[in-house]
GROMACS .gro file of C-alpha atoms in nm:
model
  173
    1MET     CA    1 -11.267  -5.747 -12.254
    2ALA     CA    2 -11.193  -5.634 -11.917
    3LEU     CA    3 -10.817  -5.641 -11.817
    4LEU     CA    4 -10.906  -5.750 -11.473
    5GLU     CA    5 -11.261  -5.827 -11.298
    6VAL     CA    6 -11.312  -5.869 -10.946
    7GLU     CA    7 -11.619  -6.080 -10.881
    8ASP     CA    8 -11.794  -6.108 -10.521
    9LEU     CA    9 -11.453  -6.147 -10.365
   10ALA     CA   10 -11.465  -6.195  -9.994
   11VAL     CA   11 -11.147  -6.231  -9.746
   12THR     CA   12 -11.179  -6.371  -9.396
   13PHE     CA   13 -10.909  -6.384  -9.130
   14ARG     CA   14 -10.981  -6.652  -8.855
   15ASP     CA   15 -10.785  -6.661  -8.520
   16HIS     CA   16 -10.842  -6.787  -8.169
   17HIS     CA   17 -11.093  -6.462  -8.100
   18GLY     CA   18 -11.330  -6.596  -8.411
   19SER     CA   19 -11.343  -6.453  -8.753
   20ARG     CA   20 -11.355  -6.165  -8.928
   21ARG     CA   21 -11.443  -6.063  -9.292
   22VAL     CA   22 -11.209  -5.793  -9.419
   23VAL     CA   23 -11.355  -5.799  -9.800
   24ASP     CA   24 -11.693  -5.883  -9.855
   25GLY     CA   25 -11.834  -5.923 -10.172
   26LEU     CA   26 -11.653  -5.703 -10.366
   27GLY     CA   27 -11.671  -5.648 -10.752
   28TYR     CA   28 -11.524  -5.419 -11.015
   29ARG     CA   29 -11.407  -5.433 -11.391
   30LEU     CA   30 -11.103  -5.243 -11.465
   31ASN     CA   31 -11.026  -5.174 -11.833
   32ALA     CA   32 -10.676  -5.115 -11.984
   33GLY     CA   33 -10.520  -4.790 -11.948
   34GLY     CA   34 -10.730  -4.717 -11.657
   35SER     CA   35 -10.705  -4.701 -11.309
   36LEU     CA   36 -10.924  -4.750 -10.986
   37PRO     CA   37 -10.830  -4.608 -10.650
   38ILE     CA   38 -10.958  -4.776 -10.370
   39VAL     CA   39 -10.997  -4.548 -10.043
   40GLY     CA   40 -11.055  -4.607  -9.692
   41GLU     CA   41 -10.932  -4.616  -9.359
   42SER     CA   42 -10.674  -4.794  -9.188
   43GLY     CA   43 -10.768  -5.170  -9.148
   44SER     CA   44 -11.025  -5.153  -9.354
   45GLY     CA   45 -10.901  -5.415  -9.590
   46LYS     CA   46 -10.752  -5.242  -9.868
   47SER     CA   47 -10.400  -5.427  -9.833
   48THR     CA   48 -10.589  -5.745  -9.797
   49LEU     CA   49 -10.778  -5.672 -10.136
   50ALA     CA   50 -10.426  -5.612 -10.298
   51ARG     CA   51 -10.286  -5.918 -10.216
   52ALA     CA   52 -10.587  -6.104 -10.315
   53ILE     CA   53 -10.628  -5.997 -10.636
   54LEU     CA   54 -10.261  -6.087 -10.699
   55GLY     CA   55 -10.286  -6.437 -10.509
   56LEU     CA   56 -10.076  -6.368 -10.237
   57LEU     CA   57 -10.370  -6.476 -10.032
   58LYS     CA   58 -10.652  -6.712 -10.137
   59PRO     CA   59 -10.988  -6.548 -10.091
   60ASN     CA   60 -11.272  -6.728  -9.974
   61ARG     CA   61 -11.520  -6.642 -10.196
   62GLY     CA   62 -11.547  -6.513 -10.565
   63ARG     CA   63 -11.332  -6.450 -10.840
   64VAL     CA   64 -11.016  -6.264 -11.002
   65MET     CA   65 -11.038  -6.269 -11.358
   66TRP     CA   66 -10.759  -6.154 -11.545
   67LEU     CA   67 -10.794  -6.111 -11.937
   68GLY     CA   68 -11.074  -6.384 -11.928
   69GLU     CA   69 -10.837  -6.653 -11.717
   70ASN     CA   70 -10.990  -6.699 -11.333
   71LEU     CA   71 -10.656  -6.638 -11.133
   72THR     CA   72 -10.852  -6.775 -10.816
   73ALA     CA   73 -10.866  -7.123 -10.992
   74LEU     CA   74 -10.494  -7.128 -11.103
   75ASP     CA   75 -10.225  -7.383 -10.931
   76GLU     CA   76  -9.915  -7.217 -10.769
   77GLU     CA   77  -9.702  -7.248 -11.084
   78ALA     CA   78  -9.920  -7.107 -11.322
   79MET     CA   79  -9.990  -6.799 -11.071
   80ARG     CA   80  -9.617  -6.781 -11.037
   81GLN     CA   81  -9.592  -6.715 -11.428
   82ARG     CA   82  -9.893  -6.432 -11.446
   83ARG     CA   83  -9.678  -6.250 -11.184
   84LYS     CA   84  -9.470  -6.085 -11.480
   85GLU     CA   85  -9.780  -5.914 -11.556
   86LEU     CA   86  -9.937  -5.820 -11.220
   87GLN     CA   87  -9.699  -5.656 -10.939
   88ILE     CA   88  -9.781  -5.469 -10.676
   89VAL     CA   89  -9.557  -5.169 -10.493
   90PHE     CA   90  -9.584  -5.282 -10.109
   91GLN     CA   91  -9.707  -5.030  -9.848
   92ASP     CA   92  -9.404  -5.034  -9.614
   93PRO     CA   93  -9.112  -4.975  -9.832
   94VAL     CA   94  -8.848  -5.074  -9.584
   95ALA     CA   95  -9.008  -5.408  -9.480
   96SER     CA   96  -9.081  -5.492  -9.843
   97LEU     CA   97  -8.686  -5.518  -9.902
   98ASN     CA   98  -8.435  -5.763  -9.854
   99PRO     CA   99  -8.174  -5.627  -9.600
  100ARG     CA  100  -7.918  -5.845  -9.716
  101MET     CA  101  -7.893  -5.744 -10.104
  102THR     CA  102  -7.832  -5.436 -10.250
  103ALA     CA  103  -8.042  -5.189 -10.423
  104GLY     CA  104  -7.931  -5.333 -10.785
  105ASP     CA  105  -7.977  -5.696 -10.673
  106ILE     CA  106  -8.364  -5.601 -10.590
  107ILE     CA  107  -8.441  -5.437 -10.877
  108ALA     CA  108  -8.293  -5.698 -11.097
  109GLU     CA  109  -8.437  -6.007 -10.899
  110PRO     CA  110  -8.749  -6.026 -11.075
  111LEU     CA  111  -8.560  -6.035 -11.430
  112TRP     CA  112  -8.355  -6.329 -11.299
  113THR     CA  113  -8.661  -6.484 -11.178
  114PHE     CA  114  -8.879  -6.456 -11.506
  115TYR     CA  115  -8.581  -6.445 -11.727
  116PRO     CA  116  -8.294  -6.667 -11.576
  117ASN     CA  117  -8.119  -6.682 -11.910
  118MET     CA  118  -8.101  -6.310 -11.962
  119ASP     CA  119  -7.779  -6.163 -12.009
  120ARG     CA  120  -7.572  -6.005 -11.721
  121MET     CA  121  -7.524  -5.693 -11.923
  122GLN     CA  122  -7.872  -5.638 -12.036
  123VAL     CA  123  -7.999  -5.739 -11.669
  124ASP     CA  124  -7.758  -5.444 -11.528
  125GLU     CA  125  -7.880  -5.195 -11.807
  126ARG     CA  126  -8.232  -5.243 -11.725
  127THR     CA  127  -8.193  -5.235 -11.362
  128ARG     CA  128  -7.968  -4.876 -11.406
  129GLY     CA  129  -8.258  -4.742 -11.632
  130MET     CA  130  -8.521  -4.847 -11.413
  131MET     CA  131  -8.307  -4.666 -11.140
  132LYS     CA  132  -8.282  -4.373 -11.319
  133MET     CA  133  -8.662  -4.359 -11.422
  134VAL     CA  134  -8.747  -4.351 -11.037
  135GLY     CA  135  -8.489  -4.087 -10.922
  136LEU     CA  136  -8.215  -4.285 -10.823
  137LEU     CA  137  -7.862  -4.253 -10.895
  138PRO     CA  138  -7.625  -4.503 -11.079
  139ASN     CA  139  -7.368  -4.486 -10.819
  140GLN     CA  140  -7.603  -4.623 -10.548
  141ILE     CA  141  -7.651  -4.955 -10.733
  142ASN     CA  142  -7.456  -5.132 -10.429
  143ARG     CA  143  -7.584  -4.994 -10.141
  144TYR     CA  144  -7.809  -5.164  -9.870
  145PRO     CA  145  -8.166  -5.063  -9.807
  146HIS     CA  146  -8.038  -4.893  -9.481
  147GLU     CA  147  -7.853  -4.660  -9.667
  148PHE     CA  148  -8.153  -4.536  -9.849
  149SER     CA  149  -8.443  -4.269  -9.693
  150GLY     CA  150  -8.774  -4.403  -9.662
  151GLY     CA  151  -8.875  -4.235  -9.983
  152GLN     CA  152  -8.574  -4.372 -10.145
  153CYS     CA  153  -8.659  -4.730 -10.077
  154GLN     CA  154  -9.032  -4.693 -10.188
  155ARG     CA  155  -8.833  -4.579 -10.531
  156ILE     CA  156  -8.637  -4.922 -10.517
  157GLY     CA  157  -8.966  -5.096 -10.448
  158ILE     CA  158  -9.152  -4.910 -10.728
  159ALA     CA  159  -8.826  -4.993 -10.972
  160ARG     CA  160  -8.872  -5.350 -10.887
  161SER     CA  161  -9.190  -5.340 -10.963
  162LEU     CA  162  -9.202  -5.197 -11.317
  163VAL     CA  163  -8.858  -5.381 -11.459
  164LEU     CA  164  -9.088  -5.670 -11.563
  165ASN     CA  165  -9.315  -5.404 -11.779
  166PRO     CA  166  -9.622  -5.557 -11.612
  167LYS     CA  167  -9.973  -5.497 -11.743
  168LEU     CA  168 -10.115  -5.416 -11.419
  169LEU     CA  169  -9.962  -5.230 -11.121
  170VAL     CA  170 -10.086  -5.251 -10.780
  171CYS     CA  171  -9.991  -4.966 -10.579
  172ASP     CA  172 -10.056  -5.066 -10.196
  173GLU     CA  173  -9.976  -4.681 -10.075
   0.00000   0.00000   0.00000
């Protein structure tokens, strides 16, 4: 069984100028351990595709199958539960980080969201371990996003995405 199957996916945006199909009839299959690079010019729909796959926006047509389950048919709560397994690293690292949260809080937030009863020491240990894994220093845990370079902010975003040990990581880069 495929880890991820995308079938006839289409996303159309409508505004006061009309409509524009950004993703049209896309399909592919991704097996466990595999990777699938999607290449295209700016504005070609790569970010839209990533968001549609992860349920962050609803496609107009098609299905996204995750381990045989149709994600496009799930309600909001059921999709939220799947997000433990499906994570994204957003394209703009600075814009994707909450400026009022420290790096440590940003990285730990998914743990608090999905494992609210996790011991604070365990959360701190996992957070520091993720920081080290992506090349951030432990003494940077209480710094805010504006105190980091763009590359370091990208590392914070990567650590936040990996802290849950997802089965699928979408990198919108």
